[in-house]
Coordinates of C-alpha atoms in Angstrom, one line a residue:
X1 CA 110.4 74.0 76.7
X2 CA 109.2 74.8 80.2
X3 CA 110.4 71.5 81.7
X4 CA 114.0 72.5 81.1
X5 CA 116.0 73.3 84.1
X6 CA 117.4 76.4 82.4
X7 CA 115.0 79.0 81.1
X8 CA 116.0 82.0 79.0
X9 CA 114.6 85.1 80.7
X10 CA 114.8 88.8 80.0
X11 CA 114.3 91.3 82.9
X12 CA 113.4 94.8 81.7
X13 CA 114.0 97.4 84.4
X14 CA 116.8 96.8 87.0
X15 CA 115.6 98.7 90.0
X16 CA 115.2 97.1 93.4
X17 CA 112.6 94.5 92.3
X18 CA 114.0 93.9 88.8
X19 CA 117.5 93.8 90.0
X20 CA 116.7 91.4 92.8
X21 CA 114.8 89.2 90.5
X22 CA 117.6 89.1 88.0
X23 CA 120.0 88.1 90.8
X24 CA 117.6 85.4 92.1
X25 CA 116.9 83.9 88.7
X26 CA 120.6 83.8 87.8
X27 CA 121.4 82.2 91.1
X28 CA 118.8 79.5 90.4
X29 CA 120.6 78.6 87.2
X30 CA 118.5 80.4 84.6
X31 CA 120.0 82.3 81.7
X32 CA 119.1 85.9 82.4
X33 CA 119.6 89.0 80.3
X34 CA 118.8 92.4 81.8
X35 CA 118.2 95.8 80.4
X36 CA 117.6 99.2 82.0
X37 CA 117.0 102.6 80.3
X38 CA 119.6 104.2 82.6
X39 CA 123.2 103.7 81.3
X40 CA 124.6 104.1 84.8
X41 CA 122.3 101.4 86.1
X42 CA 123.4 99.1 83.3
X43 CA 127.1 99.8 84.1
X44 CA 126.5 99.0 87.8
X45 CA 124.7 95.8 87.0
X46 CA 127.4 94.7 84.5
X47 CA 130.1 95.3 87.1
X48 CA 128.1 93.4 89.8
X49 CA 127.8 90.4 87.4
X50 CA 131.6 90.1 87.2
X51 CA 131.7 89.5 91.0
X52 CA 129.5 86.4 91.1
X53 CA 130.4 82.9 90.1
X54 CA 130.3 82.3 86.3
X55 CA 127.4 79.8 86.5
X56 CA 125.3 82.5 88.2
X57 CA 126.3 85.4 86.1
X58 CA 123.7 87.5 84.2
X59 CA 124.3 89.6 81.1
X60 CA 123.4 93.2 80.5
X61 CA 122.3 94.3 77.0
X62 CA 122.2 97.7 75.3
X63 CA 118.7 97.5 74.1
X64 CA 115.3 95.8 74.8
X65 CA 115.5 94.0 71.5
X66 CA 118.8 92.4 72.5
X67 CA 117.5 91.3 75.9
X68 CA 114.4 89.7 74.4
X69 CA 116.0 88.2 71.3
X70 CA 116.2 84.6 72.7
X71 CA 113.9 84.9 75.7
X72 CA 111.2 82.5 76.5
X73 CA 109.9 84.8 79.2
X74 CA 110.1 88.6 79.6
X75 CA 109.6 90.2 83.0
X76 CA 108.5 93.8 83.0
X77 CA 110.0 95.5 86.0
X78 CA 109.5 99.2 85.1
X79 CA 107.3 101.8 86.7
X80 CA 103.8 102.1 85.3
X81 CA 104.5 105.4 83.4
X82 CA 107.3 103.6 81.4
X83 CA 105.2 100.6 80.6
X84 CA 103.8 101.6 77.2
X85 CA 107.2 102.5 75.7
X86 CA 108.6 99.1 76.9
X87 CA 105.7 97.2 75.5
X88 CA 106.0 99.0 72.1
X89 CA 109.7 98.2 72.0
X90 CA 108.9 94.5 72.7
X91 CA 106.3 94.4 69.9
X92 CA 108.7 96.2 67.5
X93 CA 111.4 93.7 68.3
X94 CA 109.3 90.8 67.1
X95 CA 109.1 89.2 70.5
X96 CA 106.1 86.8 70.7
X97 CA 106.8 84.8 73.9
X98 CA 105.3 84.9 77.4
X99 CA 105.3 88.1 79.5
X100 CA 104.8 88.7 83.2
X101 CA 105.3 91.9 85.3
X102 CA 106.0 93.0 88.8
X103 CA 104.0 96.3 88.8
X104 CA 102.1 97.2 91.9
X105 CA 98.9 98.0 89.9
X106 CA 97.4 95.3 87.7
X107 CA 94.4 96.7 85.9
X108 CA 96.2 99.3 83.8
X109 CA 99.0 96.8 82.9
X110 CA 96.4 94.2 81.8
X111 CA 94.8 96.8 79.6
X112 CA 98.0 98.0 78.1
X113 CA 99.1 94.4 77.2
X114 CA 95.7 93.6 75.8
X115 CA 95.9 96.5 73.4
X116 CA 99.1 95.2 72.0
X117 CA 97.7 91.6 71.8
X118 CA 94.9 92.9 69.7
X119 CA 96.9 95.0 67.2
X120 CA 100.3 93.3 67.0
X121 CA 101.0 91.7 63.6
X122 CA 103.1 89.1 65.5
X123 CA 101.0 88.7 68.7
X124 CA 102.5 87.9 72.1
X125 CA 102.0 84.4 73.3
X126 CA 100.5 85.3 76.6
X127 CA 100.5 87.5 79.7
X128 CA 100.4 86.8 83.4
X129 CA 100.1 89.8 85.6
X130 CA 102.2 89.6 88.8
X131 CA 103.1 91.5 91.9
X132 CA 105.6 90.4 94.5
X133 CA 104.7 91.9 97.9
X134 CA 108.3 92.6 98.7
X135 CA 110.4 95.7 98.9
X136 CA 112.5 98.1 100.9
X137 CA 112.3 101.8 101.7
X138 CA 115.4 102.2 99.5
X139 CA 115.4 101.7 95.8
X140 CA 117.8 101.1 92.9
X141 CA 120.0 98.2 91.7
X142 CA 122.5 98.9 94.4
X143 CA 119.9 97.6 97.0
X144 CA 119.0 94.5 95.0
X145 CA 118.9 91.3 97.0
X146 CA 118.4 87.8 95.6
X147 CA 116.8 86.7 98.8
X148 CA 114.2 89.5 98.7
X149 CA 111.4 87.2 97.6
X150 CA 112.0 84.3 100.0
X151 CA 108.7 83.8 101.9
X152 CA 107.0 86.7 100.3
X153 CA 103.4 86.7 98.9
X154 CA 103.5 87.0 95.1
X155 CA 100.2 87.7 93.4
X156 CA 99.7 86.1 90.0
X157 CA 96.5 87.2 88.2
X158 CA 94.1 84.7 86.8
X159 CA 91.9 86.9 84.6
X160 CA 89.6 85.8 81.9
X161 CA 92.3 86.3 79.3
X162 CA 95.0 84.5 81.2
X163 CA 96.0 81.1 79.9
X164 CA 96.1 78.6 82.7
X165 CA 99.2 76.9 81.3
X166 CA 101.0 80.3 81.2
X167 CA 99.9 80.9 84.7
X168 CA 101.3 77.6 85.9
X169 CA 104.6 78.3 84.1
X170 CA 105.1 81.6 86.0
X171 CA 103.8 80.1 89.3
X172 CA 106.3 77.3 89.0
X173 CA 109.1 79.8 88.4
X174 CA 108.0 82.0 91.3
X175 CA 107.6 79.2 93.8
X176 CA 111.1 77.9 92.9
X177 CA 112.4 81.2 94.3
X178 CA 110.8 80.6 97.6
X179 CA 107.8 82.9 97.2
X180 CA 104.2 82.1 98.0
X181 CA 101.9 82.5 95.0
X182 CA 98.5 84.0 95.7
X183 CA 95.9 83.6 92.9
X184 CA 93.6 86.6 92.3
X185 CA 92.0 88.6 89.5
X186 CA 93.3 92.0 88.6
X187 CA 90.4 93.9 90.2
X188 CA 90.7 91.8 93.4
X189 CA 94.4 92.6 93.6
X190 CA 94.0 96.3 93.0
X191 CA 91.4 96.6 95.8
X192 CA 93.5 94.6 98.2
X193 CA 96.8 96.5 97.7
X194 CA 95.0 99.8 97.9
X195 CA 94.4 99.0 101.6
X196 CA 97.7 97.3 102.6
X197 CA 100.2 99.1 100.4
X198 CA 99.0 102.2 98.6
X199 CA 97.1 104.0 101.4
X200 CA 99.9 103.2 103.9
X201 CA 102.3 105.2 101.6
X202 CA 99.9 108.2 101.8
X203 CA 99.6 107.9 105.6
X204 CA 103.3 107.7 106.0
X205 CA 103.9 110.7 103.9
X206 CA 101.2 112.7 105.7
X207 CA 102.7 111.7 109.1
X208 CA 106.3 112.7 108.0
X209 CA 105.1 116.0 106.6
X210 CA 103.2 116.8 109.7
X211 CA 106.1 116.0 112.0
X212 CA 108.5 118.1 109.9
X213 CA 106.7 121.3 111.0
X214 CA 107.9 120.8 114.6
X215 CA 111.6 120.5 115.3
X216 CA 111.0 119.3 118.9
X217 CA 108.8 116.5 117.6
X218 CA 111.5 115.3 115.2
X219 CA 114.1 115.3 118.0
X220 CA 111.8 113.2 120.2
X221 CA 110.7 110.8 117.3
X222 CA 111.6 107.2 117.9
X223 CA 110.1 103.8 117.1
X224 CA 106.5 104.8 116.4
X225 CA 107.5 107.5 114.0
X226 CA 110.2 105.4 112.4
X227 CA 107.8 102.5 111.7
X228 CA 104.8 104.6 110.8
X229 CA 106.8 106.8 108.3
X230 CA 109.2 104.2 106.9
X231 CA 107.7 104.0 103.4
X232 CA 107.7 107.8 103.1
X233 CA 111.3 107.2 102.0
X234 CA 110.0 105.8 98.7
X235 CA 110.6 108.0 95.7
X236 CA 107.6 110.3 95.1
X237 CA 107.3 109.3 91.5
X238 CA 106.9 105.6 92.5
X239 CA 104.2 106.5 95.0
X240 CA 102.5 108.6 92.3
X241 CA 102.6 105.7 89.9
X242 CA 101.1 103.2 92.3
X243 CA 98.4 105.4 93.8
X244 CA 97.6 107.4 90.6
X245 CA 97.4 104.2 88.6
X246 CA 95.0 102.7 91.1
X247 CA 93.1 105.9 91.9
X248 CA 89.6 104.5 92.2
X249 CA 90.5 101.7 94.6
X250 CA 92.8 104.0 96.6
X251 CA 90.1 106.6 97.0
X252 CA 87.7 103.9 98.4
X253 CA 90.3 102.6 100.8
X254 CA 91.3 106.1 101.9
X255 CA 87.7 106.9 102.6
X256 CA 87.4 103.8 104.9
X257 CA 90.5 104.8 106.8
X258 CA 89.3 108.4 107.1
X259 CA 86.0 107.1 108.5
X260 CA 87.9 105.2 111.2
X261 CA 90.0 108.2 112.0
X262 CA 86.9 110.3 112.3
X263 CA 85.6 107.8 114.8
X264 CA 88.9 108.2 116.8
X265 CA 88.3 112.0 116.8
X266 CA 84.8 111.5 118.1
X267 CA 86.2 109.3 120.9
X268 CA 88.7 112.0 121.9
X269 CA 85.9 114.6 121.9
X270 CA 83.7 112.5 124.1
X271 CA 83.0 112.7 127.8
X272 CA 85.4 109.9 128.6
X273 CA 88.3 110.0 126.0
X274 CA 90.3 107.3 127.8
X275 CA 87.6 104.8 127.5
X276 CA 86.5 106.0 124.1
X277 CA 89.9 105.6 122.5
X278 CA 90.4 102.2 124.3
X279 CA 87.2 100.9 122.8
X280 CA 88.0 102.4 119.4
X281 CA 91.4 100.7 119.4
X282 CA 90.1 97.1 120.0
X283 CA 89.4 96.2 116.3
X284 CA 92.7 97.4 115.0
X285 CA 94.6 95.9 117.8
X286 CA 93.0 92.5 117.3
X287 CA 93.6 92.7 113.5
X288 CA 97.3 93.5 113.9
X289 CA 97.8 90.7 116.6
X290 CA 96.3 88.2 114.1
X291 CA 98.7 89.1 111.4
X292 CA 100.5 87.5 109.7
X293 CA 98.1 84.5 109.2
X294 CA 99.5 81.1 110.3
X295 CA 99.4 78.4 107.6
X296 CA 97.4 75.3 108.1
X297 CA 98.4 71.9 106.8
X298 CA 99.4 71.6 103.1
X299 CA 96.8 70.3 100.7
X300 CA 97.0 69.1 97.2
X301 CA 94.5 71.2 95.2
X302 CA 93.4 70.5 91.6
X303 CA 94.4 73.0 89.0
X304 CA 91.1 74.6 88.1
X305 CA 90.7 78.4 87.7
X306 CA 87.8 78.7 90.1
X307 CA 89.4 76.5 92.7
X308 CA 92.6 78.6 92.6
X309 CA 90.7 81.8 92.8
X310 CA 88.6 80.6 95.8
X311 CA 91.9 79.7 97.5
X312 CA 93.2 83.3 97.0
X313 CA 89.9 84.9 98.1
X314 CA 90.1 82.8 101.3
X315 CA 93.6 84.2 102.0
X316 CA 95.4 81.0 100.9
X317 CA 98.5 80.6 98.8
X318 CA 100.5 78.1 96.8
X319 CA 104.0 76.8 97.6
X320 CA 104.6 74.4 94.7
X321 CA 103.3 73.4 91.3
X322 CA 103.3 69.6 90.7
X323 CA 105.5 68.4 87.8
X324 CA 102.4 67.1 85.9
X325 CA 100.7 70.5 86.5
X326 CA 97.5 68.8 87.6
X327 CA 97.8 69.9 91.3
X328 CA 99.4 72.5 93.4
X329 CA 100.5 72.4 97.1
X330 CA 98.2 74.9 98.8
X331 CA 97.9 76.4 102.3
X332 CA 94.9 78.1 104.0
X333 CA 95.4 80.4 107.0
X334 CA 94.4 79.0 110.4
X335 CA 91.6 81.0 111.9
X336 CA 92.3 82.3 115.3
X337 CA 95.9 81.1 115.3

């Protein structure tokens, strides 16, 4: 089934990520059916389909049941608060194929799917948690872009319950879209994104709210404010879902950032604030200059769970799954590059 060039895929949720994925998968030649709970979004997506070549055209359905009826893979692209209802609708529809998701928090999604796997009379075939590290400060289907995932890191979770064959299926599909697959467990993912995604949203919102109290500051604001507050443009309900759904990890990461800001305050209060801030800034400056990591030479890595997880923990990624599924093409970052 999975060796076929054309896979039947259902995308549930047609916002920025779901809409972009539906466009990308359709452009790659897969048969894609999409559904969104919002009738206006469905109408917009249906009209957009009429403007692409027939061979790359997606279909929009009126229900989740219709979208998943012939699917071999269902992609959940809805916010965390909507997940339970969508999963219940899938189970009620009789769907029993493979599921992946693009939610920014992995632990709660894994638990929600596991609950359905345990109690469903017609259990799901398997689940692979996923999260593409791609996005924009604007949301909605109107902003969808089939090239959004090109070159992006896409976490695919290898948890104890994850079938390796299922994982390779989704990894092969994701890498075919030009993304870099990063293997990780759900807890590892949630700790990492708390630092590089969730806390930055909180910092951006705090910066924007603070600046808004001073009209002169807003008039003078330029590049530093624009870059530092960019993600404050995300819808508050999306920020609440990602941070609230990952509260423990976000609290730990936020405490680390607050500790560093406290150190900056001490530097400013010291006898020589110029030198103090300069010394304080060294670690962050060096870290930012070293990002993004440069890839080393490609290596053929055997497909074993622990080998793949070690690769992810070392900051590595996968660009291709071999046709026989025995190896993957992997890259490790070059230290000091």
